[in-house]
XYZ file of C-alpha atoms in Angstrom:
470
model
C -42.547 4.117 -7.731
C -42.760 7.756 -6.628
C -39.777 9.375 -4.895
C -39.513 12.903 -3.498
C -36.412 15.024 -4.043
C -34.415 16.732 -1.257
C -31.374 18.947 -1.832
C -28.782 18.811 0.957
C -25.498 20.608 0.263
C -23.174 21.977 -2.399
C -19.636 20.791 -1.613
C -17.735 21.721 -4.772
C -16.597 19.573 -7.675
C -16.706 15.851 -6.874
C -15.714 12.500 -8.359
C -16.406 8.957 -7.106
C -16.291 10.067 -3.485
C -19.657 9.607 -1.765
C -20.837 6.855 0.577
C -23.607 6.408 3.153
C -22.215 5.297 6.500
C -23.859 2.304 8.220
C -26.199 2.828 11.156
C -24.730 3.066 14.627
C -26.009 1.244 17.680
C -28.224 4.153 18.797
C -28.886 5.830 15.468
C -32.064 5.810 13.437
C -30.666 7.789 10.501
C -27.465 7.313 8.545
C -24.785 9.866 7.825
C -23.280 10.726 4.454
C -19.577 11.276 3.787
C -18.352 12.971 0.605
C -14.995 14.195 -0.741
C -14.359 17.053 -3.175
C -11.702 18.313 -5.577
C -10.126 20.554 -2.921
C -9.054 17.564 -0.822
C -11.723 17.967 1.877
C -13.842 15.181 3.380
C -17.209 16.264 4.746
C -19.689 14.263 6.806
C -23.248 15.464 7.406
C -26.538 14.240 8.836
C -30.103 15.462 8.375
C -32.289 16.720 11.207
C -35.741 18.158 10.577
C -35.033 18.099 6.843
C -31.968 20.328 7.216
C -28.434 19.076 6.518
C -25.984 19.685 9.380
C -22.234 19.198 8.941
C -20.935 16.766 11.579
C -17.246 17.198 10.711
C -15.060 18.535 7.914
C -11.465 17.318 7.469
C -8.783 18.495 5.049
C -7.344 15.158 3.902
C -5.074 16.223 1.045
C -3.921 19.174 -1.029
C -5.106 17.352 -4.153
C -8.431 16.009 -5.379
C -10.106 13.106 -3.581
C -10.249 10.762 -6.569
C -12.210 8.001 -4.833
C -13.688 7.194 -1.439
C -14.804 3.833 -0.088
C -15.683 2.077 3.157
C -13.900 -0.868 4.751
C -14.052 -2.859 7.966
C -11.036 -3.295 10.238
C -11.550 -5.299 13.417
C -15.320 -5.069 13.108
C -15.280 -1.253 12.875
C -16.163 0.684 9.748
C -13.410 2.907 8.351
C -13.321 5.515 5.592
C -10.630 5.094 2.924
C -9.638 7.801 0.441
C -7.184 8.013 -2.455
C -5.557 11.208 -3.733
C -2.961 10.831 -6.494
C -0.676 8.117 -5.032
C -1.598 8.618 -1.350
C -4.080 6.345 0.470
C -5.504 7.477 3.834
C -7.951 6.060 6.363
C -10.292 7.859 8.779
C -12.730 6.929 11.524
C -16.441 7.641 11.235
C -15.858 10.716 13.425
C -13.269 12.181 11.062
C -10.087 11.290 12.956
C -7.199 10.347 10.674
C -5.800 6.871 11.369
C -2.950 6.455 8.924
C -1.708 7.459 5.494
C 0.915 5.900 3.231
C 2.451 6.498 -0.169
C 1.865 3.638 -2.590
C 4.947 4.650 -4.679
C 2.953 4.039 -7.845
C 3.854 5.912 -11.027
C 0.164 6.250 -11.973
C -2.570 8.154 -10.207
C -5.116 6.025 -8.360
C -8.454 5.819 -10.196
C -10.282 3.136 -8.155
C -10.032 1.822 -4.599
C -11.566 -1.122 -2.708
C -10.880 -1.922 0.968
C -11.609 -5.035 3.025
C -9.949 -5.602 6.411
C -6.203 -4.979 5.938
C -6.278 -5.517 2.153
C -6.522 -2.758 -0.450
C -7.186 -3.230 -4.163
C -5.857 -0.194 -6.023
C -6.467 0.507 -9.686
C -4.186 2.862 -11.601
C -4.394 3.688 -15.270
C -2.947 0.407 -16.559
C -1.616 -1.362 -13.443
C -3.657 -2.956 -10.657
C -1.901 -3.473 -7.292
C -2.957 -5.284 -4.131
C -1.674 -4.054 -0.749
C -1.731 -5.995 2.517
C -0.880 -3.958 5.625
C 0.536 -1.234 3.390
C 2.899 -3.595 1.489
C 2.287 -4.487 -2.155
C 1.730 -8.217 -2.524
C 0.369 -8.603 -6.083
C 0.111 -6.549 -9.244
C -1.260 -7.023 -12.741
C -0.883 -4.996 -15.946
C -4.059 -4.787 -18.028
C -4.194 -4.549 -21.812
C -6.034 -1.224 -21.644
C -7.054 1.520 -19.218
C -8.617 0.345 -15.931
C -11.762 2.387 -15.230
C -13.071 0.620 -12.112
C -12.150 -2.122 -9.627
C -14.219 -4.469 -7.447
C -13.409 -7.449 -5.201
C -15.341 -10.711 -4.882
C -14.897 -14.354 -3.819
C -14.635 -16.219 -7.137
C -11.735 -18.666 -7.150
C -11.879 -19.404 -3.399
C -14.674 -18.763 -0.850
C -12.066 -17.461 1.614
C -10.020 -15.310 -0.773
C -10.958 -12.173 -2.651
C -10.207 -11.804 -6.351
C -9.958 -8.489 -8.179
C -12.525 -7.579 -10.852
C -11.283 -4.993 -13.367
C -13.499 -2.983 -15.712
C -11.318 -2.033 -18.702
C -11.542 0.412 -21.583
C -11.199 -2.336 -24.227
C -14.737 -3.630 -23.398
C -13.554 -6.464 -21.141
C -14.269 -7.411 -17.541
C -11.213 -9.199 -16.182
C -10.963 -11.343 -13.037
C -7.472 -11.429 -11.521
C -6.367 -14.006 -8.944
C -3.233 -12.719 -7.254
C -1.070 -11.595 -10.156
C -2.564 -13.940 -12.768
C -5.548 -13.517 -15.067
C -8.261 -15.983 -14.034
C -11.108 -15.159 -16.452
C -12.243 -12.390 -18.766
C -15.537 -11.654 -20.492
C -16.267 -9.269 -23.394
C -19.146 -6.820 -22.977
C -20.986 -4.320 -25.178
C -18.658 -1.334 -24.716
C -15.872 0.247 -22.626
C -16.543 -0.684 -18.992
C -16.975 2.451 -16.860
C -18.308 0.887 -13.624
C -18.352 -2.567 -12.044
C -19.575 -3.801 -8.664
C -20.558 -7.028 -6.950
C -24.176 -8.014 -6.328
C -25.136 -10.218 -3.381
C -28.572 -11.558 -2.542
C -29.822 -11.379 1.028
C -30.050 -14.562 3.054
C -33.328 -16.435 3.006
C -34.279 -15.410 -0.538
C -35.180 -18.090 -3.053
C -32.466 -18.329 -5.707
C -33.290 -20.010 -8.991
C -29.728 -20.120 -10.376
C -26.952 -22.421 -9.287
C -25.466 -21.849 -5.857
C -21.999 -21.555 -7.386
C -23.107 -18.505 -9.389
C -25.610 -16.967 -6.964
C -22.863 -15.577 -4.688
C -20.724 -14.400 -7.631
C -22.938 -11.962 -9.480
C -21.240 -8.915 -11.014
C -23.001 -5.796 -12.316
C -21.221 -3.714 -14.957
C -21.954 -0.526 -16.891
C -20.461 0.797 -20.120
C -19.710 4.207 -21.574
C -22.136 3.660 -24.462
C -25.187 3.159 -22.217
C -25.339 -0.607 -21.553
C -25.442 -2.254 -18.147
C -25.844 -5.911 -17.348
C -24.971 -8.860 -15.167
C -22.165 -11.411 -15.300
C -22.216 -14.764 -13.491
C -18.643 -15.625 -12.562
C -17.212 -18.949 -11.427
C -13.662 -20.300 -11.046
C -13.775 -21.800 -14.538
C -15.917 -19.401 -16.594
C -17.617 -16.009 -16.680
C -20.897 -15.921 -18.573
C -23.427 -13.183 -19.268
C -26.897 -13.197 -17.721
C -28.837 -10.142 -18.969
C -28.112 -6.739 -20.473
C -30.127 -3.510 -20.906
C -29.444 -0.413 -23.006
C -30.165 3.183 -21.996
C -29.375 6.772 -22.920
C -26.107 8.155 -21.589
C -23.021 6.366 -20.373
C -23.141 4.634 -16.985
C -20.932 6.628 -14.579
C -21.721 4.862 -11.270
C -23.651 1.854 -9.918
C -25.077 1.287 -6.450
C -26.744 -1.726 -4.826
C -29.403 -1.111 -2.161
C -32.805 -2.525 -1.203
C -35.129 0.430 -1.871
C -38.338 -1.646 -1.993
C -37.776 -3.489 1.329
C -38.545 -6.850 -0.286
C -35.293 -8.518 0.769
C -33.768 -8.346 -2.729
C -31.234 -5.552 -3.398
C -32.143 -3.112 -6.150
C -29.816 -1.434 -8.671
C -29.101 2.305 -8.549
C -27.793 3.629 -11.876
C -26.255 7.071 -12.443
C -25.391 8.257 -15.951
C -23.160 10.969 -17.370
C -26.136 12.792 -18.956
C -27.819 13.301 -15.554
C -30.197 10.341 -15.710
C -30.924 8.581 -12.387
C -32.581 5.143 -12.559
C -33.826 2.575 -10.048
C -34.172 -1.039 -11.205
C -35.667 -3.845 -9.150
C -34.749 -7.523 -9.477
C -37.145 -10.349 -8.749
C -36.385 -13.985 -7.944
C -35.885 -14.735 -11.646
C -33.112 -12.070 -11.933
C -35.206 -9.995 -14.343
C -34.688 -6.209 -13.927
C -37.624 -3.804 -14.128
C -37.542 -0.013 -14.112
C -39.096 1.448 -10.952
C -38.009 5.100 -11.037
C -36.326 7.478 -13.472
C -35.511 11.186 -13.494
C -33.007 13.500 -15.177
C -30.905 16.113 -13.359
C -29.236 17.423 -16.554
C -25.822 17.038 -14.908
C -23.370 14.160 -14.744
C -23.830 11.818 -11.750
C -20.473 11.069 -10.105
C -21.462 8.780 -7.193
C -24.622 7.055 -5.948
C -25.592 5.091 -2.829
C -28.644 4.212 -0.746
C -29.663 4.498 2.892
C -31.974 6.019 5.507
C -30.858 9.639 5.784
C -33.771 12.087 6.038
C -36.554 10.266 7.893
C -36.375 6.974 9.826
C -37.966 3.937 8.128
C -37.916 5.604 4.677
C -35.261 4.512 2.182
C -33.722 6.961 -0.267
C -31.204 7.285 -3.077
C -28.294 9.596 -2.202
C -26.092 10.919 -5.001
C -23.628 13.634 -5.962
C -23.259 15.539 -9.227
C -20.171 16.809 -11.005
C -20.656 20.394 -9.775
C -20.908 19.224 -6.153
C -24.634 19.026 -5.450
C -25.568 16.367 -2.899
C -29.237 15.384 -2.986
C -31.553 12.440 -2.449
C -34.768 10.846 -3.678
C -36.788 9.463 -0.778
C -39.643 6.986 -0.623
C -41.343 9.150 2.004
C -44.670 10.463 0.644
C -44.922 14.220 0.202
C -47.615 15.825 2.403
C -48.967 19.160 1.196
C -49.502 21.299 4.295
C -50.144 24.546 2.430
C -53.062 26.631 3.781
C -55.838 27.863 1.506
C -55.450 31.651 1.361
C -58.422 33.847 0.397
C -57.344 36.954 -1.533
C -58.399 40.230 0.084
C -58.538 43.499 -1.870
C -56.820 46.492 -0.262
C -57.396 48.926 -3.141
C -60.078 51.623 -3.327
C -63.220 50.635 -5.201
C -62.271 52.873 -8.117
C -58.978 50.949 -8.685
C -60.375 47.461 -8.355
C -60.564 45.260 -11.412
C -63.993 45.401 -13.066
C -64.273 41.618 -13.156
C -63.549 41.368 -9.458
C -66.072 44.132 -8.696
C -68.772 42.495 -10.805
C -68.231 39.079 -9.198
C -68.262 40.448 -5.667
C -71.462 39.909 -3.716
C -73.066 43.001 -2.121
C -72.715 43.037 1.643
C -75.435 44.641 3.760
C -74.167 47.386 6.078
C -74.105 46.606 9.773
C -76.831 48.307 11.861
C -75.678 51.436 13.670
C -76.754 51.939 17.250
C -78.658 55.245 17.924
C -76.534 57.944 19.496
C -77.512 59.553 22.774
C -77.071 63.289 23.351
C -75.945 64.341 26.819
C -77.276 67.642 28.198
C -74.864 69.971 30.042
C -74.999 70.055 33.820
C -76.494 73.042 35.618
C -73.967 75.774 36.396
C -71.369 74.455 33.948
C -69.157 76.974 32.185
C -69.123 77.001 28.406
C -65.780 75.952 26.938
C -63.437 78.716 25.807
C -62.814 78.632 22.061
C -59.192 77.771 21.194
C -57.796 79.862 18.323
C -56.301 77.789 15.477
C -53.428 78.817 13.221
C -54.300 79.424 9.585
C -53.448 76.544 7.264
C -50.472 77.037 4.975
C -50.994 76.273 1.295
C -49.450 72.931 0.278
C -47.017 72.989 -2.650
C -48.130 71.195 -5.754
C -46.542 67.788 -6.256
C -44.166 67.654 -9.182
C -43.938 64.242 -10.857
C -41.053 63.564 -13.221
C -41.974 61.297 -16.063
C -39.352 58.704 -17.107
C -37.497 59.208 -20.328
C -38.943 57.269 -23.247
C -37.188 53.982 -24.014
C -35.111 53.909 -27.209
C -36.688 52.081 -30.078
C -34.595 49.029 -30.976
C -34.301 48.444 -34.705
C -35.506 45.043 -35.861
C -32.797 42.386 -36.222
C -31.928 41.367 -39.763
C -33.349 38.078 -40.982
C -31.028 35.058 -40.686
C -28.945 34.164 -43.653
C -30.331 31.297 -45.711
C -28.734 27.934 -44.991
C -26.664 26.655 -47.873
C -26.967 22.965 -48.566
C -23.719 21.007 -48.305
C -22.450 19.635 -51.579
C -21.458 15.969 -51.913
C -17.826 17.015 -52.447
C -17.780 19.007 -49.203
C -19.439 16.133 -47.313
C -16.839 13.683 -48.627
C -14.016 16.042 -47.660
C -15.442 16.434 -44.131
C -15.787 12.667 -43.777
C -12.205 12.161 -44.967
C -10.950 14.761 -42.472
C -12.847 13.066 -39.628
C -11.398 9.679 -40.551
C -7.910 11.175 -40.636
C -8.443 12.730 -37.187
C -9.606 9.390 -35.772
C -6.586 7.678 -37.319
C -4.242 10.212 -35.719
C -5.915 9.695 -32.341
C -5.454 5.923 -32.609
C -1.801 6.373 -33.534
C -1.234 8.629 -30.565
C -2.962 6.195 -28.223
C -0.751 3.403 -29.540
C 2.360 5.513 -28.942
C 1.235 6.314 -25.411
C 0.507 2.633 -24.757
C 3.977 1.612 -25.912
C 5.520 4.335 -23.764
C 3.609 3.173 -20.703
C 4.549 -0.436 -21.386
C 8.206 0.587 -21.587
C 7.936 2.478 -18.291
C 6.294 -0.524 -16.660
C 9.155 -2.743 -17.800
C 11.643 -0.299 -16.328
C 9.734 -0.297 -13.053
C 9.787 -4.087 -13.038
C 13.553 -4.075 -13.515
C 13.976 -1.592 -10.680
C 11.840 -3.746 -8.401
C 13.989 -6.754 -9.208
C 17.193 -4.850 -8.482
C 15.988 -3.185 -5.281
C 16.437 -6.209 -2.906
C 19.931 -6.792 -4.265
C 20.915 -3.190 -3.624
C 19.609 -3.412 -0.090
C 21.553 -6.625 0.496
C 18.424 -8.638 1.260
C 17.584 -10.763 -1.790
C 15.597 -13.412 0.180
C 12.051 -14.471 -0.516
C 10.876 -11.037 -1.659
C 13.377 -10.995 -4.518
C 12.301 -14.464 -5.611
C 8.656 -13.354 -5.658
C 9.431 -10.258 -7.724
C 11.576 -12.313 -10.136
C 8.763 -14.860 -10.550
C 6.362 -12.063 -11.542
């Protein structure tokens, strides 16, 4: 599959903060919203292949760590997270509300659906309903990404956590429902849903619960989750860690395709058929880490494209629109005198016959006409000779010395280097363990404070019982 590249904007350093807005009632092209490290949210659209900024809002004084879309009352809203602050905006850039989550960790992942938010910190996942925390769960390792899907109940969303210890965990409320080991530390996870009317060969219980994950060591695959188990379907390996995953139907066959962005700049498009077998359709390398990826119709109506952002802030796309070469064929014309023309060009030139000159006609003077009086002309002054200054000769650079010969490493030195590397890795593990124990201690203190808070306020009630049960 051939895709053409289009560069839109440079918005500054970005993270997971790019989404393509859905089409409006009278729109034929979609808009793109992106957040940067300076706390700005920018929305642009493309007209005549030129990106035009629709609105630009300063949302926070800190970095926009993540940006997602959610529906409230049938209307699409933009949700952002910056440190511990969550804010919502309309599609026209008007700020709706903002609240402090009072979390001790910075928000790393955010999912929104109606009035419910699934927020992932470093170790603690929290669910908010109408701005009030209703559930939380402490993972065994760092949470790198969060998704939401109907797994335990068709009417209730469950949280899907991608963790650093190579596990995908499914959390129902505040309890662990299922977990599945994968090939490496999970860096991205998202849900995959088939369009209606497509033949599904797997069981109906698993067809609506497909999860796509990516790891830091280059693997990405599919999990089939159910209320009682979570099993693996397929897995592929590639170069570079998976930094972001998108789901969009680029081929217009009714089956969503997979958009993969990697930390080494590799962009991939995989298509899935009715047998759930992925096949590579497009691949290119931008030599820069991909931070976010999505799909939509942005540049030209009826042509799908991959929209992505890089770490430095470049926003670009790869469109399915064919490239038409409208360049004119230009014939080179020589403007130099014949003496300065290249000999090869002179030899290859064809002789051109001179155009015929019409005979001139001499007019005789009229009778009685007076001869013209000669006009005296001033004598010509001698022109000064042109003086041309020649440039000074360039200094001669001495040749660089030859490189020093490479000395082979002795077995003793290699063993010492290996021992030093092992010691460094051991120290890193010890420090991680210390940090983990410290965080666990802080989490316990937070839990105690949450249990004491209703008593201090004089309202123990149902909320205190819920916190005590956790």
